[in-house]
XYZ file of C-alpha atoms in Angstrom:
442
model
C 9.457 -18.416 35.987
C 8.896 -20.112 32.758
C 5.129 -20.170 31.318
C 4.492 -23.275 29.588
C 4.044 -22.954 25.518
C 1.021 -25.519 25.650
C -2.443 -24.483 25.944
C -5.218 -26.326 27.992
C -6.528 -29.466 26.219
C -3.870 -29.634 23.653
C -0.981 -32.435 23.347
C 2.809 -31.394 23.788
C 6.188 -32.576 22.961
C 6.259 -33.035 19.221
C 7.227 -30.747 16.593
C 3.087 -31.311 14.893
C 1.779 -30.318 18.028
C 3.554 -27.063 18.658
C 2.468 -26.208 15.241
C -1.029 -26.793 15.949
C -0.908 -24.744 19.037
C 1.047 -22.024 16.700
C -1.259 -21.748 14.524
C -4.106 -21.382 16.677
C -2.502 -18.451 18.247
C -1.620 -16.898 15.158
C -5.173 -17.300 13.874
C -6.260 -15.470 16.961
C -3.799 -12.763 16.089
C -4.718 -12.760 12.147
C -8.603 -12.275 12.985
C -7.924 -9.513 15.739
C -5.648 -7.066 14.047
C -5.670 -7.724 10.252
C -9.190 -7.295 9.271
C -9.262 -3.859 10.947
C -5.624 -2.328 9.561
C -7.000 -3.169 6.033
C -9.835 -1.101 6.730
C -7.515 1.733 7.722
C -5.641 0.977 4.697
C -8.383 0.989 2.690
C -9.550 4.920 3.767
C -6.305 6.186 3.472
C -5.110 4.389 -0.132
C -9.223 5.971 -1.317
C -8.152 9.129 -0.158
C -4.320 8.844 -1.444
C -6.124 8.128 -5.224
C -9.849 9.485 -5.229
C -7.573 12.516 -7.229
C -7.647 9.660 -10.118
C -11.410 10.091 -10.513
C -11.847 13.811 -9.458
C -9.429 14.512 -12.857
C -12.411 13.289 -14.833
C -14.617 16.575 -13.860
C -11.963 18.953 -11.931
C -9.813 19.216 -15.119
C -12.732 20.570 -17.532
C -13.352 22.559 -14.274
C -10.619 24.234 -13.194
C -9.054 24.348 -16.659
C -6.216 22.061 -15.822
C -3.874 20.702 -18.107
C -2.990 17.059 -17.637
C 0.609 17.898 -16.888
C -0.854 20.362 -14.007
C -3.040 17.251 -12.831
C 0.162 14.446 -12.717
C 2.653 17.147 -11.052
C 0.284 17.840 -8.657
C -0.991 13.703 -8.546
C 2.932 13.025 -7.685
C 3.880 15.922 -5.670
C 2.009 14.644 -3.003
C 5.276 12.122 -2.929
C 7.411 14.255 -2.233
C 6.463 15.838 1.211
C 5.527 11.704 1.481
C 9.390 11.248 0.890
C 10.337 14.052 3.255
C 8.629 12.829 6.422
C 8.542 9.075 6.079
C 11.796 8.437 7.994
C 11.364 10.667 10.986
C 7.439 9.836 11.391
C 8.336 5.906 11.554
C 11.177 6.483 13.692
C 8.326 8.464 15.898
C 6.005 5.012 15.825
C 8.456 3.164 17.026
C 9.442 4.866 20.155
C 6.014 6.063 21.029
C 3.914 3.243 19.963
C 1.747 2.741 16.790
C -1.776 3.418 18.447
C -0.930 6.847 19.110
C 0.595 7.394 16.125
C -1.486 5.934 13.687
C -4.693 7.912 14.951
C -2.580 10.961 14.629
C -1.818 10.192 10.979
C -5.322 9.349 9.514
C -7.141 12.361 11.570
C -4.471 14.944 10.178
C -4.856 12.927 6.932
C -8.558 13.597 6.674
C -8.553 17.037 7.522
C -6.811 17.977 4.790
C -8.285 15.354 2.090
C -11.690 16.969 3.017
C -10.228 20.968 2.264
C -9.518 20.042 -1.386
C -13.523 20.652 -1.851
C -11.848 24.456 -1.808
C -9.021 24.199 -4.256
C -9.679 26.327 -7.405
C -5.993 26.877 -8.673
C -3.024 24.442 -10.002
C -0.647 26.531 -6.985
C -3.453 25.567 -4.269
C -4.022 21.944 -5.703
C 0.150 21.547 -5.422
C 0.317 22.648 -1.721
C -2.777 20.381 -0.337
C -1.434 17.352 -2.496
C 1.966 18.177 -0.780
C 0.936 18.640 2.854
C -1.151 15.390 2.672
C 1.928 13.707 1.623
C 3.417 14.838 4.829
C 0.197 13.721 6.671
C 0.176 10.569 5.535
C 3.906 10.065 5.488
C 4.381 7.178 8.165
C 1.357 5.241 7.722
C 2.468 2.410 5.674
C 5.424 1.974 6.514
C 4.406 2.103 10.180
C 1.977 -0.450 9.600
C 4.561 -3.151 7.580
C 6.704 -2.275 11.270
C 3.949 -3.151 13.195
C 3.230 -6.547 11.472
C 7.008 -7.247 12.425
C 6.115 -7.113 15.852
C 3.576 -9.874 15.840
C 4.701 -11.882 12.884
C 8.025 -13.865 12.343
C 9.166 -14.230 8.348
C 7.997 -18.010 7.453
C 4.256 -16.228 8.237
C 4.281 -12.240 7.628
C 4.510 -12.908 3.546
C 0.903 -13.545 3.372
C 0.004 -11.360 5.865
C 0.971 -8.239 4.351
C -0.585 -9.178 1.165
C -3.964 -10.187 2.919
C -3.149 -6.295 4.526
C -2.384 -5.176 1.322
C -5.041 -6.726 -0.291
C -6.507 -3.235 0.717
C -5.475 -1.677 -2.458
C -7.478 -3.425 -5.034
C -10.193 -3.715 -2.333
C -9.632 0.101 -2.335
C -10.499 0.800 -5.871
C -12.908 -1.949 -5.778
C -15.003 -0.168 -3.527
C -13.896 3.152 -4.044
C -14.458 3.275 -8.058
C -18.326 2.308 -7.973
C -18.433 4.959 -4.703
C -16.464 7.606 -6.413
C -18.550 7.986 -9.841
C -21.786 7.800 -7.961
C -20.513 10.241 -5.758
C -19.827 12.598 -8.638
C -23.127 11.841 -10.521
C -25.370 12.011 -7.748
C -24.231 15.012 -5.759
C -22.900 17.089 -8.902
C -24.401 20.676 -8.477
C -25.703 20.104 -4.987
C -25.436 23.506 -2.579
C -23.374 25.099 -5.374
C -20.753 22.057 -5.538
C -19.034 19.820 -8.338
C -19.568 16.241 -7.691
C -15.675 15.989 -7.465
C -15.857 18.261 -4.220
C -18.528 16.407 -2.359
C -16.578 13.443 -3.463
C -13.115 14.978 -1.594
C -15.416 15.850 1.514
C -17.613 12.455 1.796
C -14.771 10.108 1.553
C -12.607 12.080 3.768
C -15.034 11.266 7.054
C -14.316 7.859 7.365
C -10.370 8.317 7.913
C -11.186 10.684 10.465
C -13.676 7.860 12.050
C -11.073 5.340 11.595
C -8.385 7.611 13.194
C -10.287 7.559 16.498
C -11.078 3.991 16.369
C -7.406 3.238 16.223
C -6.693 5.033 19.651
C -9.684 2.700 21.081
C -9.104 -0.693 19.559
C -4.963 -0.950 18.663
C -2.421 -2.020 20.932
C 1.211 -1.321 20.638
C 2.337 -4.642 21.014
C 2.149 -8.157 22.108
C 2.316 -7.721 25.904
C 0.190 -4.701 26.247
C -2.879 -7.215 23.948
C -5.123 -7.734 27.526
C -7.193 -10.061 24.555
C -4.407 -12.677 24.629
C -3.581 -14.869 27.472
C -0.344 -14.867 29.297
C 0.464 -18.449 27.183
C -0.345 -16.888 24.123
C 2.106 -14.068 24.581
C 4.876 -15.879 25.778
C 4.457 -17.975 22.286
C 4.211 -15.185 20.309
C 7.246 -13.730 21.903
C 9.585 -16.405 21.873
C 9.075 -16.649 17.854
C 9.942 -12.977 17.530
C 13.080 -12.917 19.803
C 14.267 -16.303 17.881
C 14.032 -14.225 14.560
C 15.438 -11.134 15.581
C 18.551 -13.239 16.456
C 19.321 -13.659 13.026
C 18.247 -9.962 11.335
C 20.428 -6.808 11.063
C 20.635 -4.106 13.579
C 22.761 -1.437 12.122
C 24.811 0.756 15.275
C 23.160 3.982 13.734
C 20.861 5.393 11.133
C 23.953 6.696 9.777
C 25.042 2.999 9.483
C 21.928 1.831 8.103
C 21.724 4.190 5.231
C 25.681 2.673 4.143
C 24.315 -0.646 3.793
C 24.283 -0.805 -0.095
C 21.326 -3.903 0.426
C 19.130 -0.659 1.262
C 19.479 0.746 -1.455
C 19.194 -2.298 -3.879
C 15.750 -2.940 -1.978
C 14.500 0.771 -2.451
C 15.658 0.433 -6.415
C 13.425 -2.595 -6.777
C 10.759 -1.031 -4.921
C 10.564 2.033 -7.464
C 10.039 -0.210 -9.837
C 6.998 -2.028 -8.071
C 5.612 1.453 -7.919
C 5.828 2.539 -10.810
C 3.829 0.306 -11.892
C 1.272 0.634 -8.788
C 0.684 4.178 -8.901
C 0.341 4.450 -12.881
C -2.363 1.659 -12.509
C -3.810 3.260 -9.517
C -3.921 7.251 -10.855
C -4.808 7.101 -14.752
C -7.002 3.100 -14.157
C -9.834 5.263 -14.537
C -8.945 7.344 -17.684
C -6.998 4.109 -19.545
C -10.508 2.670 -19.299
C -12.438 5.890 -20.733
C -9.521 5.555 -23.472
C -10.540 1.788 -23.887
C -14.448 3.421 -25.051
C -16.334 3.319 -21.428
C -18.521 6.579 -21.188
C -20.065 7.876 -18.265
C -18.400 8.435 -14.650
C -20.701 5.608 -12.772
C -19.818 3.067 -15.636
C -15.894 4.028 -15.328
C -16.194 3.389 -11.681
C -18.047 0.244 -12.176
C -15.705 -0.765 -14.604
C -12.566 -0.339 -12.754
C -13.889 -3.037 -9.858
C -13.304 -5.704 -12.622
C -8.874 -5.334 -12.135
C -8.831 -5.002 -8.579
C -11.245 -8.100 -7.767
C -8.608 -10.453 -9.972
C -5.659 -8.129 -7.795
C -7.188 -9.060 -4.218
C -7.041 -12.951 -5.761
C -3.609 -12.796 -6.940
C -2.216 -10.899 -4.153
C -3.599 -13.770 -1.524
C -2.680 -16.655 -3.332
C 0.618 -15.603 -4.045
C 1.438 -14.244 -0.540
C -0.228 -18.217 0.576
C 2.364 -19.512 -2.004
C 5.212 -17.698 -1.057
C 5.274 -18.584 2.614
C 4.464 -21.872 1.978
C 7.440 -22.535 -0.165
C 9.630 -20.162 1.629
C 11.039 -18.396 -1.909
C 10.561 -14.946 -2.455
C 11.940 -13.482 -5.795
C 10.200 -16.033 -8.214
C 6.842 -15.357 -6.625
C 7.826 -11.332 -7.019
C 9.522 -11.053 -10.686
C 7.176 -13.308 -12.493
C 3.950 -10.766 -11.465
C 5.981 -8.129 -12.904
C 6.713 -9.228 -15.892
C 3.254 -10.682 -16.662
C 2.225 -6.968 -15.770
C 4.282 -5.627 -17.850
C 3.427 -7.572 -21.142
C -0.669 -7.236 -20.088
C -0.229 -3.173 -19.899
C 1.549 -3.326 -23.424
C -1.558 -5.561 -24.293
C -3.671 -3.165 -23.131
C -2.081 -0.226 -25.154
C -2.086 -2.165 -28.248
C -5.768 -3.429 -27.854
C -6.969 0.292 -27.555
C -10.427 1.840 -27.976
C -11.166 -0.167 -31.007
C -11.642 -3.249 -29.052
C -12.746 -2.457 -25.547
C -13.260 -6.030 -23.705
C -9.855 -6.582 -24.842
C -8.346 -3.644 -22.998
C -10.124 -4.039 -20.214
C -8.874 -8.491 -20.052
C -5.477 -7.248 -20.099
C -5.808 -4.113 -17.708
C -7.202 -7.195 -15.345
C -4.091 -9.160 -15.608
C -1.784 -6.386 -15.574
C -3.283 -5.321 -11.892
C -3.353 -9.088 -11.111
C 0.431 -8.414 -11.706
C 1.475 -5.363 -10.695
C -0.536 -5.221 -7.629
C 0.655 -8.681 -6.450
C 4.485 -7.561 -6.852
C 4.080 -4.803 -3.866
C 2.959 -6.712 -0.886
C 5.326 -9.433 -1.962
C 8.320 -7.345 -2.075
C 8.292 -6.557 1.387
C 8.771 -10.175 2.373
C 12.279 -9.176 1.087
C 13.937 -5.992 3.365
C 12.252 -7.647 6.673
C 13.922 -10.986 6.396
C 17.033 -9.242 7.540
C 16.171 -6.121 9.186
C 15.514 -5.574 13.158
C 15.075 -3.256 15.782
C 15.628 0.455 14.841
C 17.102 -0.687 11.401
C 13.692 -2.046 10.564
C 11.920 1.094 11.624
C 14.353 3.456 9.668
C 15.043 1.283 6.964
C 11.482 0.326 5.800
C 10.830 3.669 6.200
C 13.346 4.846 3.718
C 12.979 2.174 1.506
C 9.606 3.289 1.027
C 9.784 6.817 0.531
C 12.463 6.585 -1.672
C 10.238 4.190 -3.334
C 7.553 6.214 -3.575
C 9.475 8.959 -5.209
C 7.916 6.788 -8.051
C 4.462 7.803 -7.064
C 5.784 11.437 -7.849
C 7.394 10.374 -11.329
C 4.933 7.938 -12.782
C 2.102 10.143 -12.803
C 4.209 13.596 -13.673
C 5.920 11.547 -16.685
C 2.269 9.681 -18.010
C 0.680 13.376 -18.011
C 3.738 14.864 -19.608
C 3.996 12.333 -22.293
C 0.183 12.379 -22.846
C 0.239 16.135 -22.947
C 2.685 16.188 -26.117
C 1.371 13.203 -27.578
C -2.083 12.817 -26.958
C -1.402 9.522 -26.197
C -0.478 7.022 -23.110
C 0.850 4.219 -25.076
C 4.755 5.732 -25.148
C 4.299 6.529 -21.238
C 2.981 2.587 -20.963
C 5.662 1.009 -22.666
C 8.327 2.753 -21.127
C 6.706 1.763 -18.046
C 6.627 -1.616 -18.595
C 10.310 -1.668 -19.466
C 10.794 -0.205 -16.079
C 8.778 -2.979 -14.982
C 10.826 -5.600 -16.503
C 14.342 -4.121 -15.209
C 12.978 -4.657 -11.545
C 11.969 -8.120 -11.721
C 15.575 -8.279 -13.215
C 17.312 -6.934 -9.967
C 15.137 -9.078 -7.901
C 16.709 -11.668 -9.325
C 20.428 -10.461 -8.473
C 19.207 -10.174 -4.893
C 21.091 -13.584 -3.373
C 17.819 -15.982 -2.452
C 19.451 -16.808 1.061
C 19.195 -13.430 2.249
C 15.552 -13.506 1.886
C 14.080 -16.704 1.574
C 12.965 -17.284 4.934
């Protein structure tokens, strides 16, 4: 039997209407799941990048070089890379709720034991095995947002869910330094280790929330009515009629567009974990002293980065074009870092303005890029393929930091590591561009 798409007390028949009714459901949807996946996003990206701020005390500590401090900053990418293909592949046949929880509890447990780590050898292994805790998590949340959200709406979505980021550092800068300042010494401890511990619990919270409050998909949501789902449905079954299913993983990994998408990704982060890792030392560089001011300092870029990365995600759906709204963020990025470098210690407000618009950039660019591979991915292909797309991409996590500390260590400078950045920047917003616009503008 067919369920009527109409709800109670609303007029049917025309196009305007159906929208209206749309659009209440999705609202529904939007307020249920989104607000509580950024918070989820937002523990695990603070616990993925609290190293950033530890570096300021745990270096001097533990007599760490800064080379020690990026390998082990980016080798947490590569048990990430390792593990991000079979864990999504997991979600997908046994259902996010279960899978998530599993991912930020493991996740927390081991972001809490690096209050013990006292040697580079130690800090490698704990970076690496929360790479393979975390591995999954993102990816298996982009997934998940295919399941409730057809293309012409899941741009802004994921950069309202990604929005997390900035929010991240907004929140966890200021939390981070006081962290450090006020519970430095206490019980025997560095700040930096009460800092590891305290922002570890609230994954673990979060990770048992998720097995209360998630649901794996639209018709197990007992919140929705039986109208509602049959809407929300019917949108994602007319989608997947157009999208790619490849016959095998196998098959999936042949498709050159993969691979295209993954290349452009590296580039997006590249830029995202350089910000995110060495934010809070480019602003000691820029002549802000003092852990608390550093951390209040750093909420400045990722306030303008939540406002970019909304408005542009709004922007995007609403004219349906995707490349324009990702290459033009990365190229402003890239000529605001460069800024940044050349502005220096010597003039501090300057540094910081462009550090502001390069996040505003940079930070935009990721959310927005994933508008891109799920336009014409589906089923299976869409698990496994956003899943390698993003740990290959995230190799970059491993690189940017490893090559920034490497460059810094023989030059005691990060301008050459920034400029070569933004060139790597700029040649991603250039393959964007090659990418044909009806493949993904939808």
């Amino acid at each position: 039997m067919e369920v009527s798409q109409t709800m109670p007390g609303q007029p049917a028949g025309t196009a305007a209407s159906q929208k209206t009714i749309d659009d209440a459901v999705y609202r529904k949807v939007t307020w249920r799941i989104i607000p509580f996946l950024m918070l989820c996003y937002i523990v695990a990206y603070l616990d993925r990048v609290n190293v950033g701020f530890a570096k300021l005390q745990m270096l001097a500590d533990l007599q760490f070089s800064e080379t020690v401090y990026g390998l082990g900053a980016g080798v947490f990418f590569l048990g990430y890379f390792l593990f991000e293909v079979p864990s999504n592949v997991m979600l997908h046949k046994i259902g996010a709720r279960v899978w998530i929880a599993r991912i930020m509890i493991t996740w927390a447990i081991i972001s809490g034991a690096f209050m013990f780590v006292t040697t580079p050898t130690q800090f490698y292994i704990m970076r690496f095995l929360l790479g393979i805790a975390e591995a999954g998590f993102f990816p298996g949340i982009i997934l998940y947002l295919t399941y409730w959200y057809p293309s012409e709406r899941r741009a802004r979505m994921v950069c309202t869910f990604m929005a997390a980021i900035p929010v991240a550092g907004l929140i966890g800068g200021p939390l981070s330094g006081w962290i450090m300042e006020t519970f430095a010494g206490w019980h025997g401890y560095a700040g930096w280790q009460w800092m590891f511990v305290l922002e570890a619990i609230p994954a673990a919270l979060m990770g048992v929330a998720v097995l209360l409050y998630l649901d794996n998909s639209i018709r197990a949501a007992k919140w929705l009515t039986e109208d509602e789902k049959v809407i929300l449905e019917q949108r994602i079954a007319t989608e997947a009629q157009g999208k790619v299913s490849h016959p095998s993983i196998r098959a999936m990994f042949a498709d050159p567009r993969i691979w295209v998408m993954a290349l452009i990704y590296f580039c997006c982060v590249m830029g995202q974990y350089s910000l995110t890792f060495w934010l809070p030392s480019l602003i000691k560089a820029a002549g802000v002293t003092g852990v608390l001011n550093i951390g209040l300092f750093t909420a400045i870029p990722y306030s303008f980065a939540v406002a970019s990365m909304i408005l542009l995600g709004r922007s995007s759906d609403k004219y349906r074009e995707r490349r324009w709204h990702m290459a033009i963020p990365l190229v402003v990025g890239a000529a605001a870092i460069v800024c940044s470098a050349l502005a220096g210690a010597h003039n501090t407000g300057w540094a910081i303005f462009f550090l502001t618009i390069a996040a505003g950039g940079i930070l935009a660019a990721s959310p927005m890029f994933w508008s891109l591979p799920t336009a014409f991915l589906g089923g299976v292909s869409a698990a496994a393929g956003i899943a390698a797309i993003n740990s290959v991409g995230n190799l970059a996590g491993f690189a940017a930091p490893y090559m920034i500390g490497s460059i810094k260590d023989l030059t005691q400078s990060t301008d050459i590591a920034i400029y070569l950045l933004a060139a790597i920047l700029v040649i991603g917003a250039a393959i964007i561009m090659r990418v044909p616009a009806k493949l993904v503008n939808k």
